[in-house]
Each structure stands twice: as structure tokens, then as C-alpha cells.
Coordinates of C-alpha atoms and ligand atoms in Angstrom, one line a residue:
X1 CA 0.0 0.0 0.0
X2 CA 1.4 3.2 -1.1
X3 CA 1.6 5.2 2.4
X4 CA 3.4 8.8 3.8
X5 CA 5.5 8.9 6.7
X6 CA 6.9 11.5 9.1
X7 CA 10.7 11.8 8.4
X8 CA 13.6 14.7 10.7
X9 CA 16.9 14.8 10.2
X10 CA 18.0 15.9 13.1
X11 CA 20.2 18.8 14.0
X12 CA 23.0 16.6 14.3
X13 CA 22.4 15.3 10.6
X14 CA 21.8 18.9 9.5
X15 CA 24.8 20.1 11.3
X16 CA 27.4 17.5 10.1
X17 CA 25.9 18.1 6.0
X18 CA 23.8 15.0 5.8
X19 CA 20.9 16.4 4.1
X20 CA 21.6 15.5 0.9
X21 CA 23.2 12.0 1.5
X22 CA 20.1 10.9 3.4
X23 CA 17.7 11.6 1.5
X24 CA 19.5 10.4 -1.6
X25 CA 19.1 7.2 0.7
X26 CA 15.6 7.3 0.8
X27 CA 14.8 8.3 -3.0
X28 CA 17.3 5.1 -4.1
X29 CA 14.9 3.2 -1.7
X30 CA 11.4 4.3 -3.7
X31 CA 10.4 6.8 -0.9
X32 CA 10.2 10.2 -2.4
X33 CA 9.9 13.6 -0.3
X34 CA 6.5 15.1 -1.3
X35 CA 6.9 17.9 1.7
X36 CA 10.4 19.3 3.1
X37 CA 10.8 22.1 5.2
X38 CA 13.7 23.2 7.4
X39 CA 12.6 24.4 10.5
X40 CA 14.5 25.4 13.7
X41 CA 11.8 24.1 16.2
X42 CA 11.0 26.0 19.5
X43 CA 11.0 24.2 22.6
X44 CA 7.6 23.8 22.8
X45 CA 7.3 22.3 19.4
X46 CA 9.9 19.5 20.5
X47 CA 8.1 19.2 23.4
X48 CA 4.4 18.5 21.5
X49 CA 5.7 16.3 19.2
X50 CA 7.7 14.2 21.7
X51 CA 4.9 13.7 24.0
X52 CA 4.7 10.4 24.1
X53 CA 7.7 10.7 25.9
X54 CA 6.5 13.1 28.7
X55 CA 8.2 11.8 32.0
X56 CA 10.8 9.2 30.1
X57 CA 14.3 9.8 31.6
X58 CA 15.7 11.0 28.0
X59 CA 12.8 13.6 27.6
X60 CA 14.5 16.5 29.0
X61 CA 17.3 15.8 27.1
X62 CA 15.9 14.8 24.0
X63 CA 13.6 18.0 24.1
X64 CA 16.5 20.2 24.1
X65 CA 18.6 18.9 21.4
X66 CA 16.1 18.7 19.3
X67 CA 15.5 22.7 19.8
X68 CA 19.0 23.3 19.8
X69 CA 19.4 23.9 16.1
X70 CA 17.3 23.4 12.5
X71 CA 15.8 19.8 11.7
X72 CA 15.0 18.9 7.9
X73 CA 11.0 18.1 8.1
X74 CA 10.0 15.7 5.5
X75 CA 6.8 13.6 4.6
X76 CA 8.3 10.7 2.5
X77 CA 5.7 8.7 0.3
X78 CA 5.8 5.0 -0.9
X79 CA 5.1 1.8 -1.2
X80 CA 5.0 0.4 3.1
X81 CA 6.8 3.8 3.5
X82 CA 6.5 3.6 7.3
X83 CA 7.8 0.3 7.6
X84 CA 10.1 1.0 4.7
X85 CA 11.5 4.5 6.6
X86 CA 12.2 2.4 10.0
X87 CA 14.6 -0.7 7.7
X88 CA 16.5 2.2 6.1
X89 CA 17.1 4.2 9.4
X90 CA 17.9 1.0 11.2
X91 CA 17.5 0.3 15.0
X92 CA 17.0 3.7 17.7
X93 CA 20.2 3.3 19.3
X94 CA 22.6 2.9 16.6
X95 CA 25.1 0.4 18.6
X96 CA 22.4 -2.3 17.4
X97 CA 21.5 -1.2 13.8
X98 CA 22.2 -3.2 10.8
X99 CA 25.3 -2.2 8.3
X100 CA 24.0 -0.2 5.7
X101 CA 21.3 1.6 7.9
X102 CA 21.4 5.3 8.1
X103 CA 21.7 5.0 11.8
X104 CA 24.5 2.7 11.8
X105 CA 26.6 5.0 9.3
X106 CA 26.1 8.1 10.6
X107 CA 24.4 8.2 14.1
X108 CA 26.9 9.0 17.0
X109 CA 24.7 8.0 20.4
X110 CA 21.1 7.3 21.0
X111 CA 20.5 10.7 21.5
X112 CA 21.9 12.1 18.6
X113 CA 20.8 8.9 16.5
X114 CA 20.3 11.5 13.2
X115 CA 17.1 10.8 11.8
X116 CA 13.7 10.3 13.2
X117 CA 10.6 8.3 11.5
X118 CA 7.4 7.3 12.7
X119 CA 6.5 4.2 14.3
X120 CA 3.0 3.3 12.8
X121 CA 1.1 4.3 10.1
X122 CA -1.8 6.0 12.7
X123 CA 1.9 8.1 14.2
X124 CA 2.4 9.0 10.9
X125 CA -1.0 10.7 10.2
X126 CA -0.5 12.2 13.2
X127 CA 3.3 13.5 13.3
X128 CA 2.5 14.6 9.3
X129 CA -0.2 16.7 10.4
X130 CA 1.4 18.1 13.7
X131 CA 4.1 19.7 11.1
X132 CA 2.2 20.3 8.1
X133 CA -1.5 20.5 9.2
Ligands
CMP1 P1 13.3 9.1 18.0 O1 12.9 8.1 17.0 O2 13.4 10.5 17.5 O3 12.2 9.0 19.2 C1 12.5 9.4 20.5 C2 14.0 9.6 20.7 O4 14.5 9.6 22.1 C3 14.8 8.5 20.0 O5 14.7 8.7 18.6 C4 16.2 8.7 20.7 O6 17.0 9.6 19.9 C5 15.9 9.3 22.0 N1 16.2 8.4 23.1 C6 17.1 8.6 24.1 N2 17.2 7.6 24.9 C7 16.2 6.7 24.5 C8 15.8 5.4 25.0 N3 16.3 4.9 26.1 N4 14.8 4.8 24.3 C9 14.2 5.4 23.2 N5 14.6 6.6 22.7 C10 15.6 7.2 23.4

């Protein structure tokens, strides 16, 4: 089923000049940005869009760095493109994703793990229209 997921490259991927790289990634894998925006998200926004995570040990954390400089916001679309997006970026913490994954190439910690994607395709609709309404 042709689906869109919620993709960020995260300030570390934006900061180390990943952009291009990852999503040449993606678009050799059949999922094709149909939205992109870079965005330099306030501490609020972090804080919405990670609320799942309200309380978690890492949220505090995780809130911050993902405020502390611009993300690259992109709905991807294709064929299983959530489950698709989640092989390609490979496992959160990138000590246990496969070779070839985006995680285990470029990610540095679990924190700064590079790319975000969204878990299910209900997530998806969701985390699309937090971003792009
Ligand atoms: P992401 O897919 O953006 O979703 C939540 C983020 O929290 C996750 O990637 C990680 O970067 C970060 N994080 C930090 N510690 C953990 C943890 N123990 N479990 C899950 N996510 C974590």
C-alpha cells in the first residue's frame, strides 16, 4: 500500500551536512519527499511532538537537542513507506542497527541517533499533520 510517513533529520544530521546523503538514501529506496521544510523548532514544538515521551528519563534531554538547532522536516511517500523508513534508518540506538542503515553510518549515540521516523502508520497521520497540518 502506497503510504506517507513523518521523516527529521535531526540537528546533528543537519549540522554535520547530511541532508543531501540521506535523502539520496531514501529516494534510491522508492520513498520520495512530497513535503520538506527546514525548520528550527522552539521548545515547545519538541516538546508536542515528543509527548509520548513526557516523563521518560531521556525527555528533558531529548527536548533540548532537538530545539537546539534546525531539523530537515520531510513527509516521505511510498510503497510500506513507514515500515520502509524504519529498515532504512535501522534500530533507535545505533550500537544495534544493521550495516547499511542510516543510523549505523552516521548516528553517533542514541541521543543524537540523526534521523527520526514514525512508528506506525496511525503516528504518521498524526506527526505529518502536527508539522504540516
Ligand atoms: P526518536 O525516533 O526520535 O524518538 C525518541 C528519541 O528519544 C529517540 O529517537 C532517541 O533519539 C531518544 N532516546 C534517548 N534515549 C532513549 C531510550 N532509552 N529509548 C528510546 N529513545 C531514546
Amino acid at each position: 500500500m502506497i503510504e506517507r510517513t513523518l521523516s527529521i533529520i535531526k540537528p546533528d544530521g543537519v549540522e554535520r551536512h547530511l541532508i543531501g546523503k540521506i535523502i539520496s538514501k531514501f529516494e534510491e529506496n522508492e520513498l520520495y519527499p512530497v513535503r520538506i521544510e527546514m525548520k528550527h523548532l522552539t521548545q515547545k514544538e519538541a516538546e508536542g511532538f515528543y509527548d509520548v515521551h513526557v516523563g521518560k528519563p531521556f525527555f528533558n534531554e531529548l527536548v533540548s537537542f532537538m530545539s537546539s538547532s534546525p531539523v530537515v522536516l520531510m513527509v516521505l511517500e511510498g510503497e510500506d513507506a513507514v515500515a520502509k523508513n524504519r529498515k532504512i534508518m535501522g534500530a533507535t540506538n545505533p550500537a544495534n542497527a544493521e550495516e547499511g542503515t542510516l543510523r549505523r553510518m552516521y548516528a553517533k549515540s542514541i541521543d543524537k541517533n540523526t534521523v527520526h521516523g514514525s512508528d506506525s502508520l496511525e503516528n504518521a497521520k498524526k506527526e505529518i499533520a502536527y508539522f504540516f497540518g
